[in-house]
mmCIF file of C-alpha atoms and ligand atoms in Angstrom:
data_model
loop_
_atom_site.group_PDB
_atom_site.id
_atom_site.type_symbol
_atom_site.label_atom_id
_atom_site.label_comp_id
_atom_site.label_asym_id
_atom_site.label_seq_id
_atom_site.Cartn_x
_atom_site.Cartn_y
_atom_site.Cartn_z
ATOM 1 C CA MET E 6 121.160 125.962 75.776
ATOM 2 C CA ILE E 7 124.427 124.713 76.941
ATOM 3 C CA PRO E 8 124.333 121.092 78.031
ATOM 4 C CA GLU E 9 125.771 120.563 81.695
ATOM 5 C CA TYR E 10 127.650 116.978 82.057
ATOM 6 C CA ASP E 11 128.003 114.257 85.091
ATOM 7 C CA ILE E 12 125.016 115.858 87.035
ATOM 8 C CA ASP E 13 124.010 115.484 91.143
ATOM 9 C CA ILE E 14 120.600 114.050 89.801
ATOM 10 C CA ALA E 15 119.388 114.333 93.935
ATOM 11 C CA PRO E 16 118.745 117.694 94.306
ATOM 12 C CA LEU E 17 116.741 117.401 90.815
ATOM 13 C CA THR E 18 114.234 114.906 92.677
ATOM 14 C CA THR E 19 111.932 114.710 95.667
ATOM 15 C CA PHE E 20 113.448 111.358 97.202
ATOM 16 C CA GLY E 21 116.962 113.122 97.095
ATOM 17 C CA ILE E 22 118.769 109.452 96.330
ATOM 18 C CA PRO E 23 122.091 109.519 95.308
ATOM 19 C CA ALA E 24 122.462 109.014 91.249
ATOM 20 C CA ARG E 25 124.505 110.773 88.685
ATOM 21 C CA ALA E 26 123.493 111.739 85.015
ATOM 22 C CA ALA E 27 125.749 111.665 81.934
ATOM 23 C CA ALA E 28 124.073 114.808 80.739
ATOM 24 C CA LEU E 29 121.655 117.525 81.709
ATOM 25 C CA VAL E 30 120.034 120.174 79.133
ATOM 26 C CA ARG E 31 117.895 122.994 80.086
ATOM 27 C CA TRP E 32 115.158 123.785 77.227
ATOM 28 C CA GLN E 33 112.777 126.583 77.252
ATOM 29 C CA THR E 34 111.286 126.387 73.637
ATOM 30 C CA ALA E 35 110.556 123.661 70.920
ATOM 31 C CA ASP E 36 113.376 124.621 68.877
ATOM 32 C CA ASP E 37 116.159 124.262 71.857
ATOM 33 C CA LEU E 38 114.511 120.882 71.929
ATOM 34 C CA ARG E 39 114.831 119.894 68.592
ATOM 35 C CA ASP E 40 118.505 121.330 68.814
ATOM 36 C CA ALA E 41 119.344 118.805 71.471
ATOM 37 C CA LEU E 42 117.959 116.016 70.035
ATOM 38 C CA ALA E 43 119.965 116.622 66.918
ATOM 39 C CA ASP E 44 122.957 116.825 68.610
ATOM 40 C CA GLY E 45 125.305 114.033 68.197
ATOM 41 C CA SER E 46 127.606 114.869 71.072
ATOM 42 C CA LEU E 47 125.185 114.227 73.711
ATOM 43 C CA PRO E 48 124.763 110.864 75.661
ATOM 44 C CA ARG E 49 121.810 108.471 74.327
ATOM 45 C CA PRO E 50 119.069 107.894 75.679
ATOM 46 C CA PHE E 51 117.264 111.199 76.540
ATOM 47 C CA LYS E 52 114.976 111.144 79.382
ATOM 48 C CA ALA E 53 112.298 114.102 80.538
ATOM 49 C CA ILE E 54 112.543 114.987 83.950
ATOM 50 C CA GLY E 55 110.014 117.459 85.469
ATOM 51 C CA GLY E 56 109.751 117.951 89.689
ATOM 52 C CA GLY E 57 111.724 114.603 89.715
ATOM 53 C CA SER E 58 108.583 114.220 92.230
ATOM 54 C CA ASN E 59 107.658 110.325 90.781
ATOM 55 C CA MET E 60 111.108 108.872 90.116
ATOM 56 C CA LEU E 61 113.704 106.825 91.884
ATOM 57 C CA PHE E 62 117.181 106.427 89.845
ATOM 58 C CA THR E 63 117.953 102.764 90.807
ATOM 59 C CA GLY E 64 121.593 103.614 89.292
ATOM 60 C CA ASN E 65 123.342 106.010 87.151
ATOM 61 C CA PHE E 66 122.022 107.486 84.440
ATOM 62 C CA GLY E 67 124.230 107.169 80.859
ATOM 63 C CA GLY E 68 121.993 109.257 78.861
ATOM 64 C CA THR E 69 120.743 113.161 78.554
ATOM 65 C CA LEU E 70 118.049 114.633 81.162
ATOM 66 C CA LEU E 71 115.926 117.258 79.503
ATOM 67 C CA LEU E 72 114.264 119.701 81.555
ATOM 68 C CA GLN E 73 112.162 122.526 80.564
ATOM 69 C CA ASP E 74 112.774 125.683 82.015
ATOM 70 C CA CYS E 75 109.800 127.710 81.885
ATOM 71 C CA SER E 76 107.065 130.761 82.727
ATOM 72 C CA SER E 77 104.446 129.968 85.026
ATOM 73 C CA GLU E 78 101.727 131.632 83.409
ATOM 74 C CA ILE E 79 98.483 130.244 81.871
ATOM 75 C CA GLY E 80 98.075 131.768 78.188
ATOM 76 C CA SER E 81 94.845 133.299 77.322
ATOM 77 C CA ASP E 82 93.572 130.160 75.268
ATOM 78 C CA GLY E 83 94.463 127.848 78.442
ATOM 79 C CA THR E 84 98.005 127.025 77.325
ATOM 80 C CA VAL E 85 100.447 125.974 79.879
ATOM 81 C CA ALA E 86 104.182 125.061 79.829
ATOM 82 C CA ALA E 87 104.868 121.217 80.813
ATOM 83 C CA GLY E 88 107.500 122.727 82.794
ATOM 84 C CA MET E 89 105.143 124.578 85.099
ATOM 85 C CA GLU E 90 104.523 123.510 88.662
ATOM 86 C CA LEU E 91 101.355 121.785 89.023
ATOM 87 C CA ASP E 92 100.360 122.964 92.106
ATOM 88 C CA GLU E 93 101.330 126.904 90.683
ATOM 89 C CA PHE E 94 98.803 126.087 88.296
ATOM 90 C CA CYS E 95 96.273 124.975 90.718
ATOM 91 C CA ARG E 96 96.692 128.198 92.705
ATOM 92 C CA LEU E 97 96.289 130.502 89.932
ATOM 93 C CA THR E 98 93.082 128.537 88.767
ATOM 94 C CA ALA E 99 91.253 128.358 91.911
ATOM 95 C CA GLU E 100 92.102 132.124 92.431
ATOM 96 C CA ALA E 101 90.253 132.792 89.040
ATOM 97 C CA GLY E 102 87.517 130.928 90.461
ATOM 98 C CA LEU E 103 87.679 127.668 88.571
ATOM 99 C CA ARG E 104 86.759 124.274 89.565
ATOM 100 C CA GLY E 105 88.435 121.041 89.717
ATOM 101 C CA PRO E 106 92.345 121.247 89.793
ATOM 102 C CA GLU E 107 92.065 122.563 93.340
ATOM 103 C CA ASN E 108 91.723 119.304 94.513
ATOM 104 C CA LEU E 109 95.014 118.475 92.907
ATOM 105 C CA SER E 110 96.742 121.292 95.233
ATOM 106 C CA GLY E 111 100.145 120.519 96.607
ATOM 107 C CA ILE E 112 100.815 117.424 94.535
ATOM 108 C CA PRO E 113 104.749 118.328 93.965
ATOM 109 C CA GLY E 114 105.958 117.973 90.333
ATOM 110 C CA THR E 115 105.370 119.567 86.829
ATOM 111 C CA ILE E 116 102.155 119.477 84.704
ATOM 112 C CA GLY E 117 104.306 117.428 82.192
ATOM 113 C CA GLY E 118 104.790 114.613 84.752
ATOM 114 C CA ALA E 119 101.130 114.957 86.034
ATOM 115 C CA LEU E 120 100.087 114.685 82.579
ATOM 116 C CA VAL E 121 101.672 111.388 81.952
ATOM 117 C CA GLN E 122 101.022 109.689 84.734
ATOM 118 C CA ASN E 123 97.652 111.230 85.310
ATOM 119 C CA ALA E 124 98.062 112.270 88.853
ATOM 120 C CA GLY E 125 95.259 112.526 90.986
ATOM 121 C CA ALA E 126 94.162 113.215 94.091
ATOM 122 C CA TYR E 127 90.449 113.484 96.129
ATOM 123 C CA GLY E 128 88.851 112.121 93.186
ATOM 124 C CA VAL E 129 90.109 114.214 90.621
ATOM 125 C CA GLU E 130 92.282 113.305 87.870
ATOM 126 C CA ILE E 131 94.450 116.176 85.831
ATOM 127 C CA GLY E 132 93.691 113.939 82.622
ATOM 128 C CA GLU E 133 89.993 115.406 82.909
ATOM 129 C CA PHE E 134 91.193 118.640 82.334
ATOM 130 C CA LEU E 135 93.163 117.862 78.925
ATOM 131 C CA VAL E 136 92.481 119.471 75.798
ATOM 132 C CA SER E 137 95.395 118.953 73.527
ATOM 133 C CA ALA E 138 99.016 118.559 74.232
ATOM 134 C CA ARG E 139 101.805 119.540 72.070
ATOM 135 C CA LEU E 140 104.424 116.475 71.887
ATOM 136 C CA MET E 141 107.915 115.991 70.290
ATOM 137 C CA ASN E 142 109.210 112.754 68.732
ATOM 138 C CA LEU E 143 112.494 112.282 70.555
ATOM 139 C CA ASN E 144 113.355 110.352 67.360
ATOM 140 C CA THR E 145 112.424 112.107 64.695
ATOM 141 C CA GLY E 146 112.052 116.259 66.121
ATOM 142 C CA GLU E 147 108.119 116.354 64.689
ATOM 143 C CA VAL E 148 105.828 117.983 66.670
ATOM 144 C CA MET E 149 102.260 116.688 66.887
ATOM 145 C CA THR E 150 99.313 117.976 68.920
ATOM 146 C CA VAL E 151 97.110 114.973 70.351
ATOM 147 C CA ASP E 152 93.978 115.294 72.426
ATOM 148 C CA ARG E 153 92.553 113.639 75.726
ATOM 149 C CA ASP E 154 91.375 110.734 73.771
ATOM 150 C CA TRP E 155 94.712 109.632 72.219
ATOM 151 C CA MET E 156 96.475 110.144 75.954
ATOM 152 C CA ASN E 157 93.817 107.051 76.824
ATOM 153 C CA TYR E 158 93.953 108.258 80.336
ATOM 154 C CA ALA E 159 93.251 105.912 83.270
ATOM 155 C CA TYR E 160 94.295 105.259 86.630
ATOM 156 C CA ARG E 161 97.409 106.937 87.004
ATOM 157 C CA SER E 162 97.983 105.798 83.529
ATOM 158 C CA SER E 163 98.393 107.120 80.119
ATOM 159 C CA ARG E 164 99.255 106.111 76.334
ATOM 160 C CA LEU E 165 102.289 108.748 77.474
ATOM 161 C CA LYS E 166 103.402 106.567 80.336
ATOM 162 C CA GLU E 167 103.809 103.447 78.050
ATOM 163 C CA GLU E 168 105.327 105.294 75.258
ATOM 164 C CA GLU E 169 107.485 107.580 77.357
ATOM 165 C CA ASP E 170 110.441 107.107 75.570
ATOM 166 C CA ARG E 171 109.239 108.150 72.281
ATOM 167 C CA PHE E 172 107.520 111.701 73.499
ATOM 168 C CA ILE E 173 108.065 114.861 75.448
ATOM 169 C CA ILE E 174 105.627 116.941 76.015
ATOM 170 C CA ILE E 175 106.190 120.981 75.295
ATOM 171 C CA ASP E 176 103.051 122.204 76.593
ATOM 172 C CA ALA E 177 99.264 121.361 76.919
ATOM 173 C CA VAL E 178 95.748 123.644 76.940
ATOM 174 C CA LEU E 179 94.035 122.256 80.286
ATOM 175 C CA LYS E 180 90.563 123.644 80.637
ATOM 176 C CA PRO E 181 89.052 123.444 84.446
ATOM 177 C CA GLN E 182 85.147 123.521 85.136
ATOM 178 C CA GLU E 183 83.521 126.715 85.519
ATOM 179 C CA ALA E 184 83.181 128.376 88.537
ATOM 180 C CA ASP E 185 79.504 127.472 88.949
ATOM 181 C CA ALA E 186 80.366 123.570 89.044
ATOM 182 C CA LEU E 187 79.907 121.868 92.489
ATOM 183 C CA ALA E 188 82.657 121.664 94.651
ATOM 184 C CA ARG E 189 84.236 117.558 94.377
ATOM 185 C CA ILE E 190 84.616 117.554 98.006
ATOM 186 C CA ASP E 191 83.177 113.821 98.546
ATOM 187 C CA TYR E 192 86.743 112.169 98.731
ATOM 188 C CA GLY E 193 87.544 110.869 102.067
ATOM 189 C CA ASN E 194 87.583 113.548 104.774
ATOM 190 C CA LEU E 195 87.422 116.486 102.691
ATOM 191 C CA ARG E 196 83.880 117.339 103.138
ATOM 192 C CA ALA E 197 84.187 117.130 107.346
ATOM 193 C CA GLU E 198 87.512 119.453 106.741
ATOM 194 C CA LEU E 199 85.395 121.865 105.198
ATOM 195 C CA GLY E 200 82.102 122.168 107.218
ATOM 196 C CA ASN E 201 80.680 124.057 104.831
ATOM 197 C CA ALA E 202 78.017 123.626 102.138
ATOM 198 C CA ALA E 203 79.509 125.595 99.044
ATOM 199 C CA PRO E 204 83.246 126.285 99.432
ATOM 200 C CA THR E 205 85.251 128.722 97.060
ATOM 201 C CA PRO E 206 87.654 126.746 95.009
ATOM 202 C CA MET E 207 90.097 128.322 96.999
ATOM 203 C CA ALA E 208 88.564 127.326 100.068
ATOM 204 C CA VAL E 209 88.764 123.529 98.782
ATOM 205 C CA ARG E 210 92.459 123.968 98.084
ATOM 206 C CA GLN E 211 93.349 125.198 101.255
ATOM 207 C CA ALA E 212 91.211 122.129 102.585
ATOM 208 C CA VAL E 213 92.833 119.776 100.553
ATOM 209 C CA LEU E 214 96.595 121.265 101.787
ATOM 210 C CA ARG E 215 95.701 120.886 105.250
ATOM 211 C CA VAL E 216 94.516 117.155 104.605
ATOM 212 C CA ARG E 217 98.049 116.578 102.787
ATOM 213 C CA ASP E 218 100.280 118.315 105.537
ATOM 214 C CA SER E 219 98.556 116.046 108.218
ATOM 215 C CA LYS E 220 99.439 112.806 106.397
ATOM 216 C CA LEU E 221 101.920 113.350 104.043
ATOM 217 C CA PRO E 222 105.607 114.234 104.461
ATOM 218 C CA ASN E 223 106.733 117.543 103.302
ATOM 219 C CA PRO E 224 108.958 117.166 100.495
ATOM 220 C CA ALA E 225 111.158 119.940 101.548
ATOM 221 C CA VAL E 226 111.778 118.392 105.040
ATOM 222 C CA VAL E 227 112.014 114.792 103.879
ATOM 223 C CA GLY E 228 112.677 113.223 101.005
ATOM 224 C CA SER E 229 110.011 110.742 98.990
ATOM 225 C CA ALA E 230 108.556 110.273 95.566
ATOM 226 C CA GLY E 231 104.689 110.320 97.282
ATOM 227 C CA SER E 232 102.610 107.124 96.710
ATOM 228 C CA PHE E 233 105.176 104.109 96.272
ATOM 229 C CA PHE E 234 102.579 101.789 95.271
ATOM 230 C CA ARG E 235 99.589 101.917 93.131
ATOM 231 C CA ASN E 236 96.381 100.830 94.884
ATOM 232 C CA PRO E 237 95.813 97.423 93.299
ATOM 233 C CA GLU E 238 93.062 96.237 91.348
ATOM 234 C CA VAL E 239 92.218 92.578 92.856
ATOM 235 C CA ASP E 240 89.964 89.528 92.011
ATOM 236 C CA PRO E 241 87.356 89.644 94.786
ATOM 237 C CA ALA E 242 88.037 86.426 95.576
ATOM 238 C CA VAL E 243 91.030 87.620 97.360
ATOM 239 C CA LEU E 244 88.875 90.207 99.540
ATOM 240 C CA THR E 245 88.425 89.603 103.138
ATOM 241 C CA PRO E 246 85.402 90.550 104.722
ATOM 242 C CA GLU E 247 87.415 93.338 106.815
ATOM 243 C CA MET E 248 89.549 94.812 103.860
ATOM 244 C CA PRO E 249 88.145 98.486 102.414
ATOM 245 C CA ARG E 250 87.382 97.801 98.988
ATOM 246 C CA TYR E 251 85.898 100.378 95.985
ATOM 247 C CA MET E 252 84.095 97.926 93.546
ATOM 248 C CA LEU E 253 85.077 99.119 90.031
ATOM 249 C CA PRO E 254 82.581 98.891 87.007
ATOM 250 C CA SER E 255 84.914 95.725 85.798
ATOM 251 C CA GLY E 256 83.816 93.570 88.564
ATOM 252 C CA GLN E 257 87.564 93.938 90.264
ATOM 253 C CA ALA E 258 87.868 95.738 93.120
ATOM 254 C CA LYS E 259 90.721 98.640 94.122
ATOM 255 C CA VAL E 260 92.185 98.483 97.687
ATOM 256 C CA PRO E 261 93.969 100.708 99.708
ATOM 257 C CA ALA E 262 97.634 99.805 99.592
ATOM 258 C CA ALA E 263 98.190 101.627 102.554
ATOM 259 C CA TRP E 264 95.594 99.492 104.157
ATOM 260 C CA LEU E 265 97.661 96.464 103.314
ATOM 261 C CA ILE E 266 100.718 97.720 104.352
ATOM 262 C CA ASP E 267 99.444 99.135 107.437
ATOM 263 C CA ARG E 268 98.022 95.773 108.499
ATOM 264 C CA CYS E 269 100.883 94.195 108.166
ATOM 265 C CA GLY E 270 102.598 96.348 110.726
ATOM 266 C CA LEU E 271 104.705 97.749 108.298
ATOM 267 C CA LYS E 272 104.376 101.738 109.469
ATOM 268 C CA GLY E 273 107.726 103.091 110.377
ATOM 269 C CA ARG E 274 109.511 99.856 109.225
ATOM 270 C CA ARG E 275 113.270 100.982 108.118
ATOM 271 C CA PHE E 276 115.712 99.304 106.017
ATOM 272 C CA GLY E 277 118.667 101.057 105.643
ATOM 273 C CA GLY E 278 118.158 105.111 105.371
ATOM 274 C CA ALA E 279 114.426 104.338 104.059
ATOM 275 C CA MET E 280 111.284 104.019 106.222
ATOM 276 C CA VAL E 281 107.486 103.742 105.634
ATOM 277 C CA TRP E 282 105.820 107.027 106.801
ATOM 278 C CA GLU E 283 103.527 106.809 109.771
ATOM 279 C CA SER E 284 101.008 108.852 108.659
ATOM 280 C CA GLN E 285 100.760 107.353 105.341
ATOM 281 C CA PRO E 286 102.150 103.668 104.993
ATOM 282 C CA LEU E 287 102.199 103.931 101.154
ATOM 283 C CA VAL E 288 104.789 106.501 101.099
ATOM 284 C CA ILE E 289 108.397 105.271 101.326
ATOM 285 C CA VAL E 290 110.585 108.348 102.689
ATOM 286 C CA ASN E 291 114.207 109.172 102.641
ATOM 287 C CA ALA E 292 114.072 109.088 106.485
ATOM 288 C CA SER E 293 117.958 109.485 107.092
ATOM 289 C CA GLY E 294 118.341 111.832 104.257
ATOM 290 C CA THR E 295 121.414 109.419 103.502
ATOM 291 C CA ALA E 296 118.923 106.706 101.858
ATOM 292 C CA THR E 297 120.632 104.579 98.582
ATOM 293 C CA SER E 298 118.375 103.228 95.776
ATOM 294 C CA ALA E 299 119.448 100.079 97.292
ATOM 295 C CA ASP E 300 117.768 101.337 100.647
ATOM 296 C CA VAL E 301 114.826 102.107 98.726
ATOM 297 C CA VAL E 302 114.529 99.204 96.790
ATOM 298 C CA GLY E 303 115.027 96.365 99.729
ATOM 299 C CA LEU E 304 112.586 98.224 101.673
ATOM 300 C CA GLU E 305 110.249 98.318 98.299
ATOM 301 C CA ASN E 306 110.983 94.355 98.078
ATOM 302 C CA GLU E 307 110.181 93.624 102.066
ATOM 303 C CA ILE E 308 106.923 95.058 101.405
ATOM 304 C CA ILE E 309 105.785 93.352 98.118
ATOM 305 C CA ARG E 310 107.023 90.176 99.874
ATOM 306 C CA THR E 311 105.048 90.817 103.319
ATOM 307 C CA VAL E 312 101.761 91.774 101.540
ATOM 308 C CA ARG E 313 101.646 88.723 99.019
ATOM 309 C CA ASP E 314 102.418 86.095 102.198
ATOM 310 C CA ARG E 315 99.665 87.804 104.354
ATOM 311 C CA PHE E 316 96.945 88.527 101.536
ATOM 312 C CA ASN E 317 98.025 87.180 98.434
ATOM 313 C CA ILE E 318 98.030 90.335 97.071
ATOM 314 C CA THR E 319 101.073 91.693 94.498
ATOM 315 C CA LEU E 320 101.627 95.268 95.129
ATOM 316 C CA VAL E 321 103.139 97.202 91.998
ATOM 317 C CA PRO E 322 105.217 100.274 92.213
ATOM 318 C CA GLU E 323 103.724 103.610 91.075
ATOM 319 C CA VAL E 324 106.954 105.331 91.470
ATOM 320 C CA GLU E 325 108.798 104.898 87.987
ATOM 321 C CA HIS E 326 112.111 103.320 88.133
ATOM 322 C CA VAL E 327 114.871 104.730 86.270
HETATM 323 N N1 EPU A 406 94.833 103.616 105.467
HETATM 324 C C1 EPU A 406 94.963 102.873 106.725
HETATM 325 N N2 EPU A 406 96.115 103.296 107.325
HETATM 326 C C2 EPU A 406 97.088 104.671 107.109
HETATM 327 C C3 EPU A 406 96.270 105.700 106.136
HETATM 328 C C4 EPU A 406 95.608 104.858 105.311
HETATM 329 O O1 EPU A 406 94.769 101.728 106.373
HETATM 330 O O2 EPU A 406 98.128 104.660 107.900
HETATM 331 C C5 EPU A 406 93.747 103.101 104.323
HETATM 332 C C6 EPU A 406 92.393 103.964 104.873
HETATM 333 O O3 EPU A 406 91.251 102.766 104.699
HETATM 334 C C7 EPU A 406 92.066 104.972 104.133
HETATM 335 C C8 EPU A 406 92.681 104.745 103.033
HETATM 336 O O4 EPU A 406 93.893 103.575 103.107
HETATM 337 O O5 EPU A 406 91.158 105.227 103.919
HETATM 338 C C9 EPU A 406 93.208 105.353 101.649
HETATM 339 O O6 EPU A 406 93.796 106.150 102.227
HETATM 340 P P1 EPU A 406 93.932 108.308 101.530
HETATM 341 O O7 EPU A 406 92.508 108.157 101.299
HETATM 342 O O8 EPU A 406 94.850 108.478 102.189
HETATM 343 O O9 EPU A 406 94.512 107.675 99.926
HETATM 344 P P2 EPU A 406 95.519 106.547 99.184
HETATM 345 O O10 EPU A 406 94.361 105.639 98.691
HETATM 346 O O11 EPU A 406 96.131 105.741 100.133
HETATM 347 C C10 EPU A 406 95.685 108.247 96.858
HETATM 348 C C11 EPU A 406 96.819 108.577 96.191
HETATM 349 C C12 EPU A 406 97.081 109.548 96.966
HETATM 350 C C13 EPU A 406 96.227 110.806 97.076
HETATM 351 C C14 EPU A 406 95.529 110.475 97.965
HETATM 352 C C15 EPU A 406 94.053 111.345 98.019
HETATM 353 C C16 EPU A 406 97.620 106.649 94.944
HETATM 354 C C17 EPU A 406 98.309 105.828 94.652
HETATM 355 N N3 EPU A 406 97.495 107.582 95.931
HETATM 356 O O12 EPU A 406 96.156 107.156 98.579
HETATM 357 O O13 EPU A 406 98.229 110.071 95.980
HETATM 358 O O14 EPU A 406 96.799 111.889 97.417
HETATM 359 O O15 EPU A 406 94.399 108.900 97.229
HETATM 360 O O16 EPU A 406 93.608 111.545 97.028
HETATM 361 O O17 EPU A 406 96.355 106.417 93.918
HETATM 362 C C18 EPU A 406 100.670 110.110 94.962
HETATM 363 O O18 EPU A 406 100.117 109.678 94.146
HETATM 364 O O19 EPU A 406 102.007 110.175 95.416
HETATM 365 C C19 EPU A 406 99.343 110.452 96.179
HETATM 366 C C20 EPU A 406 100.074 110.677 97.263
#
């Protein structure tokens, strides 16, 4: 475990926005991680980074980034390393004929990052498959095992998201649904895309990848951090008749942020090198390849202001600002 110093962060993220980190430690085992935490010469604070697919560094980071180098295997008891690519997990479980994770196919990033923010797509959230996770306390180096209840999962949130500066995930036990579970294809146009009553997990995976390809920017071609905003949960009083909504048990309504941004005429809107993606306006892209964090934040603020003025709804970013 040899620390690297004065790191270019851009290639560690899917956004590709320039920023530097004071140090980076690539770790493999819990022992490596404990050694790093005990090393007084490493700059503080410590911060975990996975695929860097949901992060915006709004300036240079003065601490140490912790990145897990790990194997992409699923243990016989369902253990996966935090640093494993989420999509690799989806591919392997679909190949094995197991249900559930195939709906998360194509989401960039790692298992660890996905578990912290409860990544979701097409009616499935990763939190539902969590049996247990091993965490290391960043302050004490202690390891503890927590279960799904501890994580307190909700839409794009978890207890770990609130306490991210205290814990880092080492690995987790995930349990997909059995092969005889029904395919979950009632979200959006997934069923139409499949046109088949009982698709295999692999067929669902392929359909999800096709739908994503048609709407979302390919991270290999244009930088982004996926959905930039959460879908807001609003008081029914602010709904307008034409506004799409999904009623929640709480009595609040969830409204697609993409619709609000679209209605404000912001598709394709540019601010410096940043742009609102045309086919999914919930996504801000690094259109020029040279966008700065100031460009992204400038566009973010313009979107928030425009949507608030028009609909009296305040969008909240989903992407973590570091
Ligand atoms: N819409 C428009 N105009 C558009 C595109 C969409 O009005 O140009 C409206 C439509 O009403 C559409 C609605 O937005 O029905 C919802 O769009 P979509 O189904 O594409 O999903 P989303 O709610 O915008 C969420 C996740 C995505 C995930 C998709 C599919 C969040 C913040 N985003 O987006 O997750 O892939 O559902 O399940 O919940 C991510 O988190 O990075 C991400 C991409």
